[in-house]
Amino acid sequence: MVADSIRRRIAADGPMPFEVFQESALYGEGGFFASGPVRSSATGDFLTSPEVSPWFGRSIGRYLSGTRIDRLVEVGAGSGSLLRALLEELGEIDAWAVEASPMARDRLRSVIAPNQVVASLDAVPGPFTGALIANELIDNLPVALAVRTGGGWSEHFVGVVGDELAFVTVPARGAVADWAERYGGEVPVDGIVEVQLAAAAWLRRAMAMLQQGVILLIDYGGTVEELEPRRNIGTLRTYRGHHLGPDPLLEPGETDITVDVNFTALLSVAEEAGSRAQLHRQDDFLIATGLRTVVSELRQQELELARAGDTIGQLAVKDERINAETLLHPRGLGDFRVLEIEVQR
Ligand SMILES: C[S@@+](CC[C@H](N)C(=O)[O-])C[C@H]1O[C@@H](n2cnc3c(N)ncnc32)[C@H](O)[C@@H]1O
């Protein structure tokens, strides 16, 4: 069990940084993404945009169709729903999937060439001209937990108290305190900032993969200012079986562990590397690709099928239309953010 191996490591080495705990709980042996079914599906633990409707991938495909794509890479590709819809729109292109989960990699091998399904970005040939896309990846990358004190920052490590895993407070490491200071915003004493250094490192690596092209990172979260009201208790949470799960320390390996993405920090990474970056809402981004028109056309088809007395056909198109609209819901998936980074060397 993941909890046992974490306990053994703490017994040997003392309390561990939260990002080490999260890495083991999600990706270590027996971890949430390393065991069980593919998590992002109707029968799994959460439903993502590409699982809700193929119009998510088709819309992104339409956005990409005007640009030169020698290679398309999706990172954290899950079940392959997004890749499948993208390829439908873009035709035969050199597509790669990077996926940490072995079960998801198995599924992806039925969507694209099996030797182009890999476990790490390092296995993708590059630099290339094209597009790199990740939906709901960044929110899963390990974070450190900084806690505001009267004079600065401390940090939550994971230790064992009695027989239970528990947070223990230690002085913050320098890089953690610096990040929290720069991207935490106004944080009350005892307020929590999830420090997303791994996300920044990942984005630097992803940008280095591109000779020229676009990176799209789609996720929940917001700017520093948008996240400020949530700093009292922070945004760390768990999911299991489509519902919010228990405290992240209670059942490591049994739940997803996720945070809201701090897009201001990612914008800085892109801009510091000299790239043009823009943050959109998901609803605005998809509408700009023509999704509202698609919804209207589907509604029209529904009417025509109803007039023709084809109830089964009408219900199928109605389902397709409602699922496409779900991608635009202003307080649901439409409120996700799309970070668009143009890389040019
Ligand atoms: C929340 S799921 C999203 C799956 C899919 N993108 C979707 O939208 O349905 C996150 C996925 O990212 C994968 N993942 C996490 N860290 C990764 C990394 N560093 N490289 C590749 N895949 C990763 C996980 O295994 C998991 O399948």
Short mmCIF file of C-alpha atoms and ligand atoms in Angstrom, two decimals:
data_model
loop_
_atom_site.label_atom_id
_atom_site.label_comp_id
_atom_site.label_asym_id
_atom_site.label_seq_id
_atom_site.Cartn_x
_atom_site.Cartn_y
_atom_site.Cartn_z
CA MET A 1 0.00 0.00 0.00
CA VAL A 2 1.17 3.52 -0.81
CA ALA A 3 0.54 4.69 2.77
CA ASP A 4 2.83 1.98 4.16
CA SER A 5 5.71 2.82 1.86
CA ILE A 6 5.31 6.54 2.66
CA ARG A 7 5.33 5.73 6.39
CA ARG A 8 8.50 3.66 5.99
CA ARG A 9 10.24 6.51 4.17
CA ILE A 10 9.21 8.98 6.87
CA ALA A 11 10.46 6.58 9.57
CA ALA A 12 13.83 6.38 7.80
CA ASP A 13 14.30 9.98 6.62
CA GLY A 14 11.89 12.15 8.64
CA PRO A 15 8.98 14.27 7.36
CA MET A 16 8.83 14.73 3.55
CA PRO A 17 7.94 17.77 1.44
CA PHE A 18 4.34 17.63 0.22
CA GLU A 19 5.44 17.35 -3.43
CA VAL A 20 7.33 14.12 -2.59
CA PHE A 21 4.22 12.75 -0.87
CA GLN A 22 1.99 13.77 -3.81
CA GLU A 23 4.38 12.25 -6.38
CA SER A 24 4.23 8.87 -4.54
CA ALA A 25 0.48 9.04 -3.93
CA LEU A 26 -0.31 9.74 -7.59
CA TYR A 27 2.51 8.18 -9.63
CA GLY A 28 4.51 5.86 -7.31
CA GLU A 29 3.95 2.10 -7.05
CA GLY A 30 0.25 1.58 -6.31
CA GLY A 31 -0.33 5.33 -6.84
CA PHE A 32 -3.66 6.71 -8.05
CA PHE A 33 -2.56 7.07 -11.70
CA ALA A 34 -0.29 4.00 -11.57
CA SER A 35 -3.04 1.53 -10.61
CA GLY A 36 -6.73 0.83 -11.21
CA PRO A 37 -8.69 1.90 -14.31
CA VAL A 38 -8.05 4.88 -16.60
CA ARG A 39 -9.19 7.64 -14.25
CA SER A 40 -10.55 10.23 -16.67
CA SER A 41 -13.65 8.48 -18.04
CA ALA A 42 -17.36 8.12 -17.41
CA THR A 43 -16.70 5.00 -15.32
CA GLY A 44 -13.59 6.51 -13.68
CA ASP A 45 -13.07 9.26 -11.13
CA PHE A 46 -13.62 12.51 -13.00
CA LEU A 47 -15.03 13.68 -16.32
CA THR A 48 -12.90 16.03 -18.39
CA SER A 49 -13.84 18.16 -21.43
CA PRO A 50 -12.62 15.61 -24.03
CA GLU A 51 -14.66 12.92 -22.26
CA VAL A 52 -17.76 15.13 -22.18
CA SER A 53 -17.80 15.89 -25.91
CA PRO A 54 -15.71 15.25 -29.04
CA TRP A 55 -16.44 18.89 -29.95
CA PHE A 56 -13.71 19.89 -27.48
CA GLY A 57 -11.02 18.20 -29.60
CA ARG A 58 -12.67 19.09 -32.89
CA SER A 59 -12.77 22.77 -31.89
CA ILE A 60 -9.08 22.74 -30.93
CA GLY A 61 -8.40 20.94 -34.22
CA ARG A 62 -10.17 23.76 -36.06
CA TYR A 63 -8.06 26.32 -34.18
CA LEU A 64 -4.89 24.44 -35.20
CA SER A 65 -5.90 23.76 -38.79
CA GLY A 66 -4.46 27.03 -40.09
CA THR A 67 -1.00 26.45 -38.62
CA ARG A 68 1.90 24.27 -39.70
CA ILE A 69 1.86 21.05 -37.67
CA ASP A 70 4.73 18.67 -38.40
CA ARG A 71 4.12 16.95 -35.08
CA LEU A 72 1.30 16.98 -32.52
CA VAL A 73 2.06 16.00 -28.93
CA GLU A 74 -0.51 15.54 -26.19
CA VAL A 75 0.82 15.23 -22.65
CA GLY A 76 -1.27 13.48 -20.00
CA ALA A 77 -3.42 12.13 -22.83
CA GLY A 78 -5.57 9.87 -20.59
CA SER A 79 -7.99 7.69 -22.57
CA GLY A 80 -7.13 9.27 -25.94
CA SER A 81 -10.48 11.03 -26.45
CA LEU A 82 -8.85 14.39 -27.18
CA LEU A 83 -6.28 12.92 -29.57
CA ARG A 84 -8.97 10.98 -31.43
CA ALA A 85 -11.08 14.11 -31.99
CA LEU A 86 -8.01 16.17 -32.96
CA LEU A 87 -6.96 13.60 -35.55
CA GLU A 88 -10.51 13.52 -36.93
CA GLU A 89 -10.15 17.23 -37.65
CA LEU A 90 -6.48 17.37 -38.66
CA GLY A 91 -6.21 14.12 -40.63
CA GLU A 92 -3.12 11.90 -40.73
CA ILE A 93 -0.38 13.70 -38.83
CA ASP A 94 2.60 12.65 -36.75
CA ALA A 95 0.88 12.33 -33.36
CA TRP A 96 2.52 11.45 -30.04
CA ALA A 97 1.00 10.80 -26.62
CA VAL A 98 2.95 11.26 -23.40
CA GLU A 99 1.29 9.55 -20.46
CA ALA A 100 2.54 8.68 -16.97
CA SER A 101 -0.17 6.07 -16.36
CA PRO A 102 0.54 2.55 -17.76
CA MET A 103 -3.19 1.77 -18.06
CA ALA A 104 -3.80 4.96 -20.03
CA ARG A 105 -0.80 4.16 -22.27
CA ASP A 106 -2.43 0.81 -23.09
CA ARG A 107 -5.61 2.60 -24.18
CA LEU A 108 -3.67 5.17 -26.21
CA ARG A 109 -1.94 2.44 -28.24
CA SER A 110 -5.29 1.80 -29.94
CA VAL A 111 -5.61 5.47 -30.91
CA ILE A 112 -2.19 6.24 -32.44
CA ALA A 113 0.92 4.31 -33.52
CA PRO A 114 1.88 2.24 -30.43
CA ASN A 115 5.56 3.25 -30.60
CA GLN A 116 4.48 6.92 -30.35
CA VAL A 117 2.84 6.39 -26.96
CA VAL A 118 5.55 7.17 -24.40
CA ALA A 119 5.94 7.68 -20.67
CA SER A 120 8.03 10.84 -20.76
CA LEU A 121 8.39 14.00 -22.80
CA ASP A 122 12.09 13.12 -23.18
CA ALA A 123 11.10 10.21 -25.46
CA VAL A 124 9.49 12.54 -28.06
CA PRO A 125 11.90 13.57 -30.83
CA GLY A 126 12.47 17.30 -30.87
CA PRO A 127 12.68 20.18 -31.21
CA PHE A 128 9.80 20.13 -33.67
CA THR A 129 7.39 22.48 -35.39
CA GLY A 130 3.82 21.88 -34.33
CA ALA A 131 1.63 21.82 -31.26
CA LEU A 132 1.87 20.55 -27.71
CA ILE A 133 -1.39 20.23 -25.79
CA ALA A 134 -2.25 19.25 -22.24
CA ASN A 135 -5.74 19.16 -20.76
CA GLU A 136 -5.96 18.92 -16.95
CA LEU A 137 -2.31 17.94 -16.60
CA ILE A 138 -0.86 20.88 -14.70
CA ASP A 139 -3.37 20.65 -11.82
CA ASN A 140 -1.96 17.17 -11.10
CA LEU A 141 1.73 18.11 -11.01
CA PRO A 142 3.16 17.92 -7.47
CA VAL A 143 3.09 21.09 -5.33
CA ALA A 144 4.77 22.26 -2.14
CA LEU A 145 2.52 23.82 0.52
CA ALA A 146 3.60 27.21 1.84
CA VAL A 147 1.89 28.64 4.93
CA ARG A 148 1.87 32.39 5.64
CA THR A 149 3.36 33.34 9.01
CA GLY A 150 3.53 36.77 10.70
CA GLY A 151 6.95 37.46 9.21
CA GLY A 152 7.26 35.20 6.16
CA TRP A 153 6.55 31.61 5.18
CA SER A 154 6.63 28.17 6.74
CA GLU A 155 5.87 24.91 4.96
CA HIS A 156 3.66 21.87 5.49
CA PHE A 157 5.71 18.66 5.29
CA VAL A 158 4.10 15.23 5.71
CA GLY A 159 5.12 13.35 8.88
CA VAL A 160 3.67 10.71 11.16
CA VAL A 161 1.95 11.83 14.36
CA GLY A 162 0.81 8.95 16.60
CA ASP A 163 0.10 6.36 13.93
CA GLU A 164 -1.35 8.72 11.33
CA LEU A 165 0.10 10.71 8.46
CA ALA A 166 -0.16 14.37 9.44
CA PHE A 167 1.11 17.79 8.38
CA VAL A 168 4.10 19.05 10.32
CA THR A 169 5.20 22.64 10.02
CA VAL A 170 8.81 23.41 9.13
CA PRO A 171 10.60 26.60 8.01
CA ALA A 172 9.99 27.11 4.27
CA ARG A 173 12.74 26.18 1.82
CA GLY A 174 14.14 29.24 0.03
CA ALA A 175 12.72 28.49 -3.43
CA VAL A 176 9.31 27.70 -1.93
CA ALA A 177 9.19 30.96 0.06
CA ASP A 178 10.34 32.96 -3.00
CA TRP A 179 7.64 31.44 -5.23
CA ALA A 180 4.92 31.98 -2.59
CA GLU A 181 6.00 35.59 -2.16
CA ARG A 182 5.95 36.22 -5.91
CA TYR A 183 2.76 34.36 -6.87
CA GLY A 184 0.77 33.98 -3.65
CA GLY A 185 -0.84 37.44 -3.75
CA GLU A 186 -2.42 38.78 -0.55
CA VAL A 187 -2.43 35.84 1.86
CA PRO A 188 -3.75 36.03 5.45
CA VAL A 189 -1.65 34.59 8.31
CA ASP A 190 -2.08 30.78 8.26
CA GLY A 191 -3.32 31.03 4.65
CA ILE A 192 -1.99 28.41 2.21
CA VAL A 193 -0.29 28.78 -1.16
CA GLU A 194 0.29 25.73 -3.35
CA VAL A 195 3.75 26.32 -4.75
CA GLN A 196 3.84 25.17 -8.36
CA LEU A 197 7.56 24.88 -9.05
CA ALA A 198 7.12 21.51 -10.80
CA ALA A 199 4.60 23.08 -13.19
CA ALA A 200 7.08 25.86 -14.05
CA ALA A 201 9.87 23.32 -14.64
CA TRP A 202 7.55 21.22 -16.80
CA LEU A 203 6.56 24.23 -18.92
CA ARG A 204 10.22 25.23 -19.47
CA ARG A 205 10.90 21.68 -20.66
CA ALA A 206 7.83 21.69 -22.93
CA MET A 207 8.79 25.03 -24.48
CA ALA A 208 12.28 23.70 -25.21
CA MET A 209 10.66 20.88 -27.24
CA LEU A 210 9.26 23.32 -29.79
CA GLN A 211 11.24 24.84 -32.61
CA GLN A 212 8.15 26.77 -33.58
CA GLY A 213 4.48 26.40 -32.81
CA VAL A 214 1.91 26.58 -30.08
CA ILE A 215 1.43 25.17 -26.59
CA LEU A 216 -2.12 24.97 -25.22
CA LEU A 217 -2.57 24.26 -21.52
CA ILE A 218 -6.19 23.88 -20.47
CA ASP A 219 -7.07 23.59 -16.81
CA TYR A 220 -8.97 24.95 -13.84
CA GLY A 221 -7.43 27.79 -11.89
CA GLY A 222 -6.90 31.47 -12.51
CA THR A 223 -4.60 34.44 -12.07
CA VAL A 224 -3.01 35.36 -8.73
CA GLU A 225 -5.80 37.87 -8.16
CA GLU A 226 -8.56 35.40 -9.04
CA LEU A 227 -7.11 32.82 -6.64
CA GLU A 228 -6.59 35.29 -3.76
CA PRO A 229 -10.06 34.81 -2.17
CA ARG A 230 -9.27 31.09 -1.74
CA ARG A 231 -5.99 31.57 0.12
CA ASN A 232 -7.52 31.06 3.61
CA ILE A 233 -7.56 27.30 3.19
CA GLY A 234 -5.91 26.99 -0.21
CA THR A 235 -7.17 25.00 -3.21
CA LEU A 236 -5.68 21.54 -2.49
CA ARG A 237 -8.37 18.86 -2.76
CA THR A 238 -9.00 15.25 -3.74
CA TYR A 239 -11.44 13.56 -6.13
CA ARG A 240 -12.71 10.03 -6.28
CA GLY A 241 -15.65 8.50 -8.14
CA HIS A 242 -16.74 11.90 -9.54
CA HIS A 243 -16.98 13.46 -6.07
CA LEU A 244 -14.75 15.48 -3.79
CA GLY A 245 -12.72 12.98 -1.76
CA PRO A 246 -11.24 12.95 1.76
CA ASP A 247 -8.25 14.82 3.17
CA PRO A 248 -5.25 14.09 0.89
CA LEU A 249 -3.30 12.43 3.73
CA LEU A 250 -6.05 9.95 4.62
CA GLU A 251 -5.96 7.54 1.68
CA PRO A 252 -2.88 8.16 -0.49
CA GLY A 253 -3.12 6.20 -3.76
CA GLU A 254 -6.91 6.00 -3.52
CA THR A 255 -7.75 9.56 -4.60
CA ASP A 256 -6.72 12.15 -7.14
CA ILE A 257 -4.83 15.08 -5.54
CA THR A 258 -5.20 18.38 -7.34
CA VAL A 259 -4.91 22.16 -7.02
CA ASP A 260 -6.06 25.19 -8.97
CA VAL A 261 -3.42 26.18 -11.51
CA ASN A 262 -1.74 29.52 -10.90
CA PHE A 263 -1.76 30.83 -14.47
CA THR A 264 0.07 34.05 -13.58
CA ALA A 265 3.11 31.94 -12.70
CA LEU A 266 2.90 30.04 -16.03
CA LEU A 267 2.45 33.28 -17.98
CA SER A 268 5.68 34.53 -16.37
CA VAL A 269 7.56 31.38 -17.41
CA ALA A 270 6.43 31.85 -21.02
CA GLU A 271 7.13 35.57 -21.10
CA GLU A 272 10.53 35.21 -19.43
CA ALA A 273 11.44 32.80 -22.25
CA GLY A 274 10.45 35.48 -24.78
CA SER A 275 7.21 33.85 -25.96
CA ARG A 276 3.88 35.55 -26.54
CA ALA A 277 1.31 34.12 -24.13
CA GLN A 278 -2.39 34.78 -23.72
CA LEU A 279 -4.87 33.53 -21.15
CA HIS A 280 -8.45 32.84 -22.28
CA ARG A 281 -11.55 31.43 -20.67
CA GLN A 282 -12.43 28.03 -22.17
CA ASP A 283 -15.89 29.26 -23.28
CA ASP A 284 -14.40 32.28 -25.10
CA PHE A 285 -11.66 30.18 -26.68
CA LEU A 286 -14.06 27.52 -27.99
CA ILE A 287 -16.60 30.09 -29.18
CA ALA A 288 -13.81 31.78 -31.19
CA THR A 289 -13.27 28.46 -33.01
CA GLY A 290 -16.96 28.39 -34.01
CA LEU A 291 -18.51 26.16 -31.33
CA ARG A 292 -21.61 28.37 -30.94
CA THR A 293 -22.33 27.89 -34.64
CA VAL A 294 -21.92 24.12 -34.22
CA VAL A 295 -24.45 24.19 -31.36
CA SER A 296 -26.94 26.16 -33.51
CA GLU A 297 -26.49 23.72 -36.39
CA LEU A 298 -27.09 20.77 -34.06
CA ARG A 299 -30.25 22.45 -32.77
CA GLN A 300 -31.45 22.92 -36.35
CA GLN A 301 -30.75 19.23 -37.08
CA GLU A 302 -32.76 18.27 -34.00
CA LEU A 303 -35.77 20.22 -35.31
CA GLU A 304 -35.49 18.64 -38.75
CA LEU A 305 -35.26 15.12 -37.30
CA ALA A 306 -38.25 15.83 -35.05
CA ARG A 307 -40.24 17.06 -38.06
CA ALA A 308 -39.29 13.89 -39.94
CA GLY A 309 -40.52 11.79 -36.98
CA ASP A 310 -37.03 10.33 -36.33
CA THR A 311 -37.17 10.36 -32.52
CA ILE A 312 -34.06 8.20 -32.02
CA GLY A 313 -32.01 10.39 -34.37
CA GLN A 314 -33.37 13.53 -32.71
CA LEU A 315 -32.41 12.30 -29.22
CA ALA A 316 -28.90 11.37 -30.38
CA VAL A 317 -28.33 14.86 -31.82
CA LYS A 318 -29.88 16.44 -28.72
CA ASP A 319 -27.35 14.56 -26.56
CA GLU A 320 -24.51 15.70 -28.79
CA ARG A 321 -25.75 19.31 -28.60
CA ILE A 322 -26.18 19.29 -24.80
CA ASN A 323 -22.69 17.81 -24.32
CA ALA A 324 -21.18 20.46 -26.61
CA GLU A 325 -23.00 23.18 -24.63
CA THR A 326 -21.58 21.71 -21.40
CA LEU A 327 -18.10 22.69 -22.62
CA LEU A 328 -19.27 26.31 -22.57
CA HIS A 329 -21.05 26.40 -19.21
CA PRO A 330 -19.88 29.69 -17.66
CA ARG A 331 -19.64 28.29 -14.11
CA GLY A 332 -18.48 24.82 -15.18
CA LEU A 333 -16.06 23.80 -17.94
CA GLY A 334 -16.46 27.18 -19.66
CA ASP A 335 -14.80 28.76 -16.62
CA PHE A 336 -11.61 26.73 -17.20
CA ARG A 337 -8.65 28.62 -18.61
CA VAL A 338 -6.72 28.08 -21.84
CA LEU A 339 -3.13 29.28 -21.80
CA GLU A 340 -1.98 29.81 -25.38
CA ILE A 341 1.77 30.15 -25.84
CA GLU A 342 3.33 30.90 -29.22
CA VAL A 343 6.88 29.65 -29.49
CA GLN A 344 9.11 31.14 -32.16
CA ARG A 345 12.90 30.88 -32.33
C1 LIG B 1 -6.66 14.56 -14.93
S1 LIG B 1 -5.98 13.41 -16.03
C2 LIG B 1 -6.42 14.15 -17.58
C3 LIG B 1 -6.43 13.19 -18.71
C4 LIG B 1 -6.81 13.77 -20.07
N1 LIG B 1 -5.93 14.83 -20.47
C5 LIG B 1 -8.23 14.28 -20.08
O1 LIG B 1 -8.43 15.48 -20.20
O2 LIG B 1 -9.15 13.46 -19.96
C6 LIG B 1 -4.25 13.77 -15.90
C7 LIG B 1 -3.42 12.79 -16.67
O3 LIG B 1 -2.07 13.25 -16.71
C8 LIG B 1 -1.19 12.16 -16.54
N2 LIG B 1 0.09 12.73 -16.08
C9 LIG B 1 0.36 13.33 -14.92
N3 LIG B 1 1.63 13.80 -14.88
C10 LIG B 1 2.17 13.50 -16.08
C11 LIG B 1 3.43 13.75 -16.68
N4 LIG B 1 4.38 14.42 -16.02
N5 LIG B 1 3.64 13.30 -17.93
C12 LIG B 1 2.66 12.65 -18.60
N6 LIG B 1 1.44 12.39 -18.08
C13 LIG B 1 1.20 12.82 -16.85
C14 LIG B 1 -1.91 11.28 -15.55
O4 LIG B 1 -1.45 9.95 -15.60
C15 LIG B 1 -3.35 11.41 -16.03
O5 LIG B 1 -3.68 10.44 -17.00
#
